[in-house]
Tab-separated table of C-alpha atoms and ligand atoms in Angstrom:
chain	number	residue	atom	x	y	z
A	25	MET	CA	-31.770	-14.209	211.801
A	26	SER	CA	-35.322	-15.601	211.960
A	27	PHE	CA	-37.935	-13.639	210.084
A	28	PHE	CA	-39.722	-12.913	213.360
A	29	LYS	CA	-36.601	-11.288	214.784
A	30	LYS	CA	-36.094	-9.331	211.574
A	31	LEU	CA	-39.715	-8.178	211.576
A	32	LYS	CA	-39.524	-7.260	215.254
A	33	ASN	CA	-36.381	-5.252	214.590
A	34	ARG	CA	-37.953	-3.563	211.616
A	35	LEU	CA	-41.220	-2.860	213.375
A	36	VAL	CA	-39.136	-1.261	216.074
A	37	LYS	CA	-41.133	1.952	216.332
A	38	SER	CA	-44.600	0.411	216.547
A	39	SER	CA	-43.317	-2.380	218.669
A	40	SER	CA	-41.348	-0.269	221.110
A	41	LYS	CA	-44.284	2.098	221.463
A	42	LEU	CA	-46.638	-0.683	222.561
A	43	ASP	CA	-43.938	-2.710	224.264
A	44	GLU	CA	-42.686	0.154	226.414
A	45	GLY	CA	-46.201	1.522	226.937
A	46	LEU	CA	-47.406	-1.817	228.295
A	47	ASP	CA	-44.378	-2.149	230.565
A	48	ALA	CA	-45.058	1.383	231.833
A	49	ILE	CA	-48.728	0.670	232.565
A	50	VAL	CA	-47.752	-2.215	234.807
A	51	ALA	CA	-44.705	-0.471	236.252
A	52	GLU	CA	-46.459	2.775	237.146
A	53	THR	CA	-48.209	1.186	240.086
A	54	VAL	CA	-44.913	-0.263	241.213
A	55	GLU	CA	-43.518	3.256	241.275
A	56	ALA	CA	-46.551	4.445	243.224
A	57	GLN	CA	-45.819	1.741	245.767
A	58	PRO	CA	-42.080	1.233	245.791
A	59	GLU	CA	-41.935	-0.858	248.912
A	60	VAL	CA	-43.964	-3.809	247.869
A	61	VAL	CA	-45.761	-5.532	250.678
A	62	ALA	CA	-44.452	-9.049	250.567
A	63	SER	CA	-45.768	-10.330	253.856
A	64	PRO	CA	-48.903	-9.466	255.844
A	65	GLU	CA	-46.874	-8.512	258.940
A	66	VAL	CA	-45.147	-5.613	257.170
A	67	GLN	CA	-47.314	-2.526	257.491
A	68	PRO	CA	-47.280	0.231	254.847
A	69	ALA	CA	-45.421	3.316	256.033
A	70	SER	CA	-47.660	5.991	254.595
A	71	PRO	CA	-51.322	6.453	253.591
A	72	GLN	CA	-50.228	6.934	249.972
A	73	GLU	CA	-49.031	3.409	249.876
A	74	VAL	CA	-52.376	2.219	251.145
A	75	ALA	CA	-54.056	4.161	248.345
A	76	ALA	CA	-52.199	2.257	245.681
A	77	PRO	CA	-53.170	-1.331	246.291
A	78	LYS	CA	-53.256	-2.586	242.739
A	79	ILE	CA	-49.789	-3.971	242.409
A	80	GLU	CA	-48.485	-6.725	244.513
A	81	GLU	CA	-45.850	-9.357	244.368
A	82	VAL	CA	-47.542	-12.590	243.557
A	83	VAL	CA	-45.668	-15.636	244.692
A	84	VAL	CA	-46.148	-18.150	241.928
A	85	SER	CA	-45.020	-21.359	243.583
A	86	ALA	CA	-41.394	-20.358	243.246
A	87	PRO	CA	-38.983	-23.212	243.847
A	88	ALA	CA	-37.068	-23.022	247.106
A	89	LYS	CA	-33.786	-22.843	245.226
A	90	PRO	CA	-33.439	-21.196	241.847
A	91	SER	CA	-32.708	-23.701	239.107
A	92	LEU	CA	-29.158	-24.074	237.850
A	93	MET	CA	-30.115	-22.418	234.552
A	94	GLY	CA	-31.921	-19.698	236.474
A	95	ARG	CA	-28.796	-19.022	238.517
A	96	ILE	CA	-26.534	-19.151	235.466
A	97	LEU	CA	-28.736	-16.799	233.477
A	98	GLY	CA	-29.482	-14.662	236.508
A	99	ARG	CA	-33.152	-14.612	235.519
A	100	GLU	CA	-35.569	-12.601	237.545
A	101	SER	CA	-37.494	-15.056	239.647
A	102	GLU	CA	-41.214	-15.319	238.948
A	103	LYS	CA	-42.121	-13.842	242.312
A	104	ASN	CA	-40.355	-10.589	241.497
A	105	ILE	CA	-42.303	-10.004	238.308
A	106	PRO	CA	-44.529	-6.949	238.742
A	107	ARG	CA	-48.206	-7.556	238.151
A	108	ARG	CA	-51.185	-5.289	237.970
A	109	GLU	CA	-54.811	-6.007	238.492
A	110	LEU	CA	-56.948	-5.898	235.388
A	111	ASP	CA	-59.552	-3.301	236.284
A	112	ASP	CA	-61.424	-0.486	234.518
A	113	GLU	CA	-58.533	1.928	234.876
A	114	MET	CA	-56.044	-0.481	233.428
A	115	LEU	CA	-58.389	-1.323	230.529
A	116	GLU	CA	-58.739	2.363	229.757
A	117	ARG	CA	-54.963	2.744	229.722
A	118	LEU	CA	-54.643	-0.224	227.373
A	119	GLU	CA	-57.290	1.218	225.050
A	120	GLU	CA	-55.478	4.566	224.938
A	121	LEU	CA	-52.197	2.841	224.184
A	122	LEU	CA	-53.648	0.818	221.305
A	123	ILE	CA	-55.365	3.899	219.899
A	124	SER	CA	-52.058	5.786	220.049
A	125	ALA	CA	-50.521	2.986	217.955
A	126	ASP	CA	-53.151	3.782	215.263
A	127	MET	CA	-55.360	0.809	215.876
A	128	GLY	CA	-58.457	2.987	215.770
A	129	VAL	CA	-61.029	3.401	218.529
A	130	ASP	CA	-63.412	0.585	217.563
A	131	THR	CA	-60.678	-1.990	217.100
A	132	ALA	CA	-58.830	-0.946	220.257
A	133	LEU	CA	-62.047	-1.316	222.288
A	134	ARG	CA	-62.776	-4.714	220.787
A	135	VAL	CA	-59.244	-6.007	221.360
A	136	THR	CA	-59.132	-4.904	224.995
A	137	ALA	CA	-62.686	-6.100	225.747
A	138	ASN	CA	-61.966	-9.558	224.304
A	139	MET	CA	-58.682	-9.718	226.155
A	140	ALA	CA	-60.362	-8.800	229.461
A	141	GLU	CA	-63.134	-11.373	229.127
A	142	GLY	CA	-62.937	-13.765	232.068
A	143	ARG	CA	-59.812	-12.048	233.409
A	144	PHE	CA	-61.263	-9.056	235.228
A	145	GLY	CA	-59.704	-8.709	238.694
A	146	LYS	CA	-56.800	-10.993	237.789
A	147	LYS	CA	-53.227	-9.814	238.252
A	148	LEU	CA	-51.232	-9.811	235.066
A	149	SER	CA	-47.588	-9.190	234.242
A	150	SER	CA	-46.694	-7.076	231.216
A	151	ALA	CA	-45.432	-10.215	229.400
A	152	GLU	CA	-48.843	-11.832	229.948
A	153	ILE	CA	-50.688	-8.726	228.763
A	154	LYS	CA	-48.530	-8.553	225.615
A	155	SER	CA	-49.157	-12.191	224.897
A	156	LEU	CA	-52.934	-11.866	225.443
A	157	LEU	CA	-53.124	-8.778	223.234
A	158	ALA	CA	-51.046	-10.524	220.569
A	159	ASP	CA	-53.499	-13.444	220.644
A	160	GLU	CA	-56.482	-11.106	220.159
A	161	ILE	CA	-54.741	-9.269	217.322
A	162	THR	CA	-53.814	-12.586	215.689
A	163	CYS	CA	-57.505	-13.600	215.776
A	164	ILE	CA	-58.451	-10.447	213.876
A	165	MET	CA	-55.609	-10.779	211.371
A	166	GLU	CA	-55.751	-14.510	210.637
A	167	PRO	CA	-58.752	-14.424	208.273
A	168	VAL	CA	-57.140	-11.719	206.081
A	169	ALA	CA	-53.635	-13.177	205.803
A	170	LYS	CA	-53.744	-14.583	202.279
A	171	PRO	CA	-50.991	-14.611	199.691
A	172	LEU	CA	-51.773	-13.225	196.248
A	173	PRO	CA	-53.819	-15.998	194.641
A	174	ILE	CA	-52.179	-17.433	191.539
A	175	TYR	CA	-54.464	-18.663	188.755
A	176	THR	CA	-53.796	-20.933	185.823
A	177	LYS	CA	-55.076	-18.194	183.507
A	178	LYS	CA	-52.276	-16.765	181.346
A	179	PRO	CA	-51.444	-13.986	181.644
A	180	GLN	CA	-52.797	-13.345	185.123
A	181	VAL	CA	-53.374	-9.600	185.162
A	182	VAL	CA	-52.664	-7.698	188.386
A	183	LEU	CA	-53.687	-4.047	188.428
A	184	VAL	CA	-51.741	-2.128	191.063
A	185	VAL	CA	-53.437	0.982	192.485
A	186	GLY	CA	-52.677	3.429	195.293
A	187	VAL	CA	-51.829	7.077	195.897
A	188	ASN	CA	-48.527	8.523	194.677
A	189	GLY	CA	-45.707	7.685	197.013
A	190	SER	CA	-47.491	4.750	198.669
A	191	GLY	CA	-44.843	2.373	197.322
A	192	LYS	CA	-46.557	0.996	194.181
A	193	THR	CA	-43.435	1.024	192.020
A	194	THR	CA	-41.264	-0.525	194.709
A	195	THR	CA	-43.889	-3.188	195.455
A	196	ILE	CA	-44.268	-4.068	191.762
A	197	GLY	CA	-40.463	-4.467	191.552
A	198	LYS	CA	-40.390	-6.675	194.647
A	199	LEU	CA	-43.358	-8.783	193.456
A	200	ALA	CA	-41.850	-9.180	189.980
A	201	SER	CA	-38.580	-10.330	191.514
A	202	GLN	CA	-40.298	-12.872	193.783
A	203	PHE	CA	-42.526	-14.333	191.070
A	204	LYS	CA	-39.594	-14.471	188.628
A	205	ALA	CA	-37.547	-16.314	191.253
A	206	ALA	CA	-40.483	-18.738	191.606
A	207	GLY	CA	-40.079	-19.554	187.921
A	208	MET	CA	-42.836	-17.367	186.496
A	209	ASN	CA	-42.578	-15.355	183.325
A	210	VAL	CA	-43.435	-11.789	184.378
A	211	VAL	CA	-44.106	-8.574	182.414
A	212	ILE	CA	-44.540	-5.082	183.913
A	213	ALA	CA	-46.529	-2.241	182.288
A	214	ALA	CA	-45.602	1.290	183.418
A	215	GLY	CA	-49.140	2.641	183.389
A	216	ASP	CA	-48.448	5.956	185.156
A	217	THR	CA	-47.641	7.596	181.824
A	218	PHE	CA	-48.015	11.108	183.218
A	219	ARG	CA	-44.919	10.922	185.377
A	220	ALA	CA	-41.676	10.314	183.513
A	221	ALA	CA	-39.895	9.778	186.833
A	222	ALA	CA	-42.329	7.000	187.777
A	223	VAL	CA	-41.657	5.230	184.465
A	224	GLU	CA	-37.880	5.540	184.892
A	225	GLN	CA	-38.091	4.200	188.436
A	226	LEU	CA	-40.102	1.212	187.253
A	227	GLN	CA	-37.516	0.523	184.563
A	228	VAL	CA	-34.814	0.438	187.248
A	229	TRP	CA	-36.875	-2.038	189.286
A	230	GLY	CA	-37.531	-4.109	186.152
A	231	GLU	CA	-33.782	-4.324	185.543
A	232	ARG	CA	-33.144	-5.354	189.131
A	233	ALA	CA	-35.815	-8.040	188.927
A	234	GLY	CA	-34.760	-9.113	185.409
A	235	VAL	CA	-38.273	-8.482	184.069
A	236	PRO	CA	-39.249	-6.527	180.913
A	237	VAL	CA	-41.008	-3.193	181.505
A	238	LEU	CA	-43.333	-1.881	178.813
A	239	THR	CA	-43.490	1.896	178.617
A	240	ALA	CA	-45.287	4.488	176.521
A	241	PRO	CA	-44.417	8.119	175.700
A	242	GLU	CA	-45.083	10.603	178.490
A	243	GLY	CA	-48.689	11.767	178.539
A	244	SER	CA	-49.988	8.957	176.338
A	245	ASP	CA	-53.127	6.984	177.126
A	246	PRO	CA	-52.438	4.414	179.895
A	247	ALA	CA	-55.286	2.231	178.608
A	248	SER	CA	-53.584	1.949	175.246
A	249	LEU	CA	-50.334	0.922	176.984
A	250	ALA	CA	-52.291	-1.666	179.002
A	251	PHE	CA	-53.749	-3.075	175.757
A	252	ASP	CA	-50.269	-3.306	174.170
A	253	ALA	CA	-48.937	-4.917	177.340
A	254	MET	CA	-51.733	-7.528	177.228
A	255	THR	CA	-50.879	-8.244	173.584
A	256	LYS	CA	-47.176	-8.663	174.368
A	257	ALA	CA	-47.799	-10.725	177.504
A	258	GLU	CA	-50.080	-13.049	175.507
A	259	ALA	CA	-47.605	-13.308	172.652
A	260	ASP	CA	-44.728	-14.062	175.042
A	261	GLY	CA	-46.779	-16.616	176.965
A	262	ALA	CA	-46.241	-14.560	180.148
A	263	ASP	CA	-47.683	-15.926	183.381
A	264	LEU	CA	-48.127	-12.585	185.088
A	265	LEU	CA	-48.726	-9.032	183.920
A	266	LEU	CA	-48.297	-6.355	186.606
A	267	ILE	CA	-49.838	-3.013	185.592
A	268	ASP	CA	-48.781	0.138	187.452
A	269	THR	CA	-51.338	2.952	187.513
A	270	ALA	CA	-51.413	6.640	188.376
A	271	GLY	CA	-52.261	7.661	191.922
A	272	ARG	CA	-53.470	11.217	191.538
A	273	LEU	CA	-56.312	11.326	193.993
A	274	GLN	CA	-56.525	15.104	193.598
A	275	ASN	CA	-58.695	14.559	190.552
A	276	ARG	CA	-60.765	11.622	191.592
A	277	ALA	CA	-63.180	11.642	188.641
A	278	ASP	CA	-60.304	11.565	186.121
A	279	LEU	CA	-58.552	8.779	187.975
A	280	MET	CA	-61.756	6.755	188.185
A	281	GLU	CA	-62.283	7.153	184.443
A	282	GLU	CA	-58.640	6.256	183.751
A	283	LEU	CA	-58.822	3.064	185.821
A	284	ALA	CA	-62.203	2.125	184.343
A	285	LYS	CA	-60.821	2.592	180.833
A	286	ILE	CA	-57.798	0.385	181.550
A	287	VAL	CA	-60.169	-2.322	182.797
A	288	ARG	CA	-62.471	-1.984	179.744
A	289	VAL	CA	-59.556	-2.250	177.362
A	290	ILE	CA	-57.872	-5.261	178.946
A	291	GLN	CA	-61.259	-6.983	179.112
A	292	LYS	CA	-61.401	-6.832	175.318
A	293	LYS	CA	-58.483	-9.270	175.441
A	294	ASP	CA	-59.651	-11.229	178.479
A	295	PRO	CA	-63.131	-10.631	179.916
A	296	THR	CA	-62.016	-12.114	183.244
A	297	ALA	CA	-59.161	-9.584	183.708
A	298	PRO	CA	-57.926	-7.955	185.871
A	299	HIS	CA	-57.682	-11.016	188.066
A	300	ASN	CA	-56.448	-9.003	191.048
A	301	THR	CA	-56.619	-5.327	191.902
A	302	LEU	CA	-53.970	-4.703	194.476
A	303	LEU	CA	-54.191	-1.580	196.624
A	304	VAL	CA	-50.801	-0.450	197.965
A	305	LEU	CA	-51.006	1.485	201.242
A	306	ASP	CA	-48.325	3.360	203.152
A	307	ALA	CA	-48.351	2.403	206.843
A	308	THR	CA	-46.803	5.727	207.843
A	309	THR	CA	-50.042	7.501	206.884
A	310	GLY	CA	-51.776	5.809	209.832
A	311	GLN	CA	-55.531	6.291	209.955
A	312	ASN	CA	-55.452	7.934	206.527
A	313	ALA	CA	-54.864	4.460	205.090
A	314	LEU	CA	-58.425	3.614	206.168
A	315	ASN	CA	-59.801	6.519	204.133
A	316	GLN	CA	-57.726	5.442	201.141
A	317	VAL	CA	-59.262	1.969	201.176
A	318	GLY	CA	-62.746	3.495	201.182
A	319	THR	CA	-61.857	5.826	198.305
A	320	PHE	CA	-60.139	3.204	196.138
A	321	GLN	CA	-63.004	0.769	196.670
A	322	GLN	CA	-65.173	3.351	194.922
A	323	LEU	CA	-62.630	3.796	192.106
A	324	ALA	CA	-61.747	0.159	191.484
A	325	ASP	CA	-62.702	-3.350	192.477
A	326	VAL	CA	-59.979	-3.718	195.121
A	327	SER	CA	-59.283	-7.408	195.773
A	328	GLY	CA	-56.377	-7.221	198.204
A	329	LEU	CA	-53.871	-5.039	200.024
A	330	VAL	CA	-50.134	-4.620	200.387
A	331	MET	CA	-49.026	-2.485	203.326
A	332	THR	CA	-45.644	-0.829	202.777
A	333	LYS	CA	-43.195	0.968	205.076
A	334	LEU	CA	-44.074	-1.047	208.158
A	335	ASP	CA	-40.425	-0.722	209.085
A	336	GLY	CA	-39.720	2.379	211.078
A	337	THR	CA	-43.266	3.591	211.684
A	338	ALA	CA	-45.099	3.862	214.975
A	339	LYS	CA	-48.388	3.392	213.119
A	340	GLY	CA	-48.246	-0.349	212.428
A	341	GLY	CA	-51.468	-0.811	214.392
A	342	VAL	CA	-53.402	0.592	211.426
A	343	LEU	CA	-53.088	-2.810	209.784
A	344	VAL	CA	-55.218	-4.277	212.591
A	345	ALA	CA	-57.826	-1.554	212.103
A	346	LEU	CA	-57.853	-2.246	208.341
A	347	ALA	CA	-58.342	-5.966	208.844
A	348	ASP	CA	-61.083	-5.344	211.393
A	349	LYS	CA	-62.934	-2.753	209.318
A	350	PHE	CA	-62.631	-4.028	205.737
A	351	GLY	CA	-61.636	-7.687	205.948
A	352	LEU	CA	-59.743	-7.363	202.656
A	353	PRO	CA	-56.949	-9.909	202.143
A	354	ILE	CA	-53.495	-8.659	203.114
A	355	HIS	CA	-51.184	-10.263	200.587
A	356	ALA	CA	-47.819	-8.927	201.707
A	357	ILE	CA	-46.065	-6.310	203.799
A	358	GLY	CA	-43.188	-4.032	202.849
A	359	VAL	CA	-40.475	-3.838	205.483
A	360	GLY	CA	-37.736	-1.946	203.672
A	361	GLU	CA	-36.563	-0.443	200.411
A	362	GLN	CA	-34.587	-3.400	199.092
A	363	ILE	CA	-35.856	-5.909	196.534
A	364	ASP	CA	-36.296	-8.713	199.070
A	365	ASP	CA	-38.027	-6.509	201.647
A	366	LEU	CA	-41.513	-7.758	200.817
A	367	ALA	CA	-42.745	-10.462	203.157
A	368	ALA	CA	-45.758	-12.716	203.215
A	369	PHE	CA	-48.093	-11.540	205.924
A	370	ASP	CA	-47.903	-13.802	208.967
A	371	PRO	CA	-50.586	-12.693	211.477
A	372	GLU	CA	-49.014	-14.220	214.564
A	373	GLU	CA	-45.520	-12.942	213.847
A	374	PHE	CA	-46.955	-9.528	213.098
A	375	ALA	CA	-49.088	-9.434	216.270
A	376	ARG	CA	-46.174	-10.541	218.454
A	377	ALA	CA	-43.753	-8.112	216.819
A	378	LEU	CA	-46.304	-5.287	217.210
A	379	THR	CA	-47.011	-5.880	220.894
A	380	GLY	CA	-43.460	-6.847	221.828
A	381	ALA	CA	-44.622	-10.292	222.984
A	382	ASP	CA	-42.188	-13.186	222.884
A	383	ILE	CA	-42.820	-15.740	220.188
B	406	GTP	N1	-38.839	2.024	204.367
B	406	GTP	C1	-39.576	1.636	203.328
B	406	GTP	N2	-39.662	2.429	202.250
B	406	GTP	C2	-40.408	2.015	201.203
B	406	GTP	C3	-41.127	0.790	201.236
B	406	GTP	N3	-41.802	0.692	200.055
B	406	GTP	C4	-41.502	1.802	199.338
B	406	GTP	N4	-40.669	2.606	200.017
B	406	GTP	C5	-40.114	3.911	199.623
B	406	GTP	O1	-41.193	4.817	199.444
B	406	GTP	C6	-40.892	5.753	198.438
B	406	GTP	C7	-42.044	5.788	197.427
B	406	GTP	O2	-42.116	4.527	196.823
B	406	GTP	P1	-42.586	4.333	195.311
B	406	GTP	O3	-42.533	2.883	195.024
B	406	GTP	O4	-41.871	5.264	194.409
B	406	GTP	O5	-44.080	4.811	195.430
B	406	GTP	P2	-45.158	5.003	194.275
B	406	GTP	O6	-46.479	4.709	194.888
B	406	GTP	O7	-44.798	4.235	193.068
B	406	GTP	O8	-45.044	6.532	194.026
B	406	GTP	P3	-45.095	7.346	192.671
B	406	GTP	O9	-43.916	6.844	191.872
B	406	GTP	O10	-44.937	8.749	193.140
B	406	GTP	O11	-46.414	7.043	192.064
B	406	GTP	C8	-39.564	5.314	197.835
B	406	GTP	O12	-38.551	6.112	198.394
B	406	GTP	C9	-39.411	3.871	198.297
B	406	GTP	O13	-38.069	3.487	198.440
B	406	GTP	C10	-41.031	-0.026	202.424
B	406	GTP	O14	-41.646	-1.090	202.580
B	406	GTP	N5	-40.247	0.447	203.438
């Protein structure tokens, strides 16, 4: 199965929400005017039908005879495709739909306004609307779609931050597995020393990925573990050191101090570290993900994002809002709980999967 198909299947909730919503926006006028006026001689039977003039069957130079393939596949001929005029009401409906998919008000307005430019008054099918929206979303996402940059510096230190439950541990396991498979020597440091369960979980992921996981006794200083991990990674000639961190936002000042201390300590070994500070966000939290970026930018020097749990959420649109608002690189997306369920972020595939447009 192509990755696009897989992503579309996984993004089923977001996608079906927009996909079905867009179909409904176009179809609703068809329902209001069931007997479509196909020729000027046919008069509408009731005043209600006159009051709903927006939909009409547009004959798009249909061939006299359907093509052989058309007949074999029984495809709907072009002239039967419902279309709706792009007017203020329709734009409002589109805005509401995008907002309901967690795209945020500002981004939804920008996407619809750009899409409408030069097309006001034109009659569009739902497939055309999906494709136009996907193009606008791709434009917003393209500048932020960047894989995690890999430097020649050894070890490259990646600090992984995010609230508890966002998917940090899982993402570290998936990243470790991918970089190991690419031939890199990877070490993981289980820096959330306050939660024994988090450390155990990371050890399981380390085993799966075939990567060593450095741990410290429960409650010990995470900065000291980070220092030891740097020492070991240097001694082993590791290419990549992934450091997990705590995500207790309840005590923001403590967390800020903890992260700052980890950074201070690893900089004693390498003043240029950490080379990346990866913020892991849970797509199912919707608009809350936007607040988390703001908060973590104050706590740490966030250099890029990974959005997890894009499978099975109706809030996938938040990724568009994030790109539009912060412009931070999106390095990867999580689309499942298995080790290979971390994908590079492809803006066009994402936009088309989100809107239900064909590729
Ligand atoms: N469906 C789905 N589930 C995911 C994804 N990423 C992580 N999860 C699940 O989300 C839950 C939390 O993930 P963790 O990796 O433990 O999150 P964490 O941020 O390390 O959380 P703490 O260990 O509490 O700090 C787990 O049940 C994961 O299996 C994803 O991309 N898709």
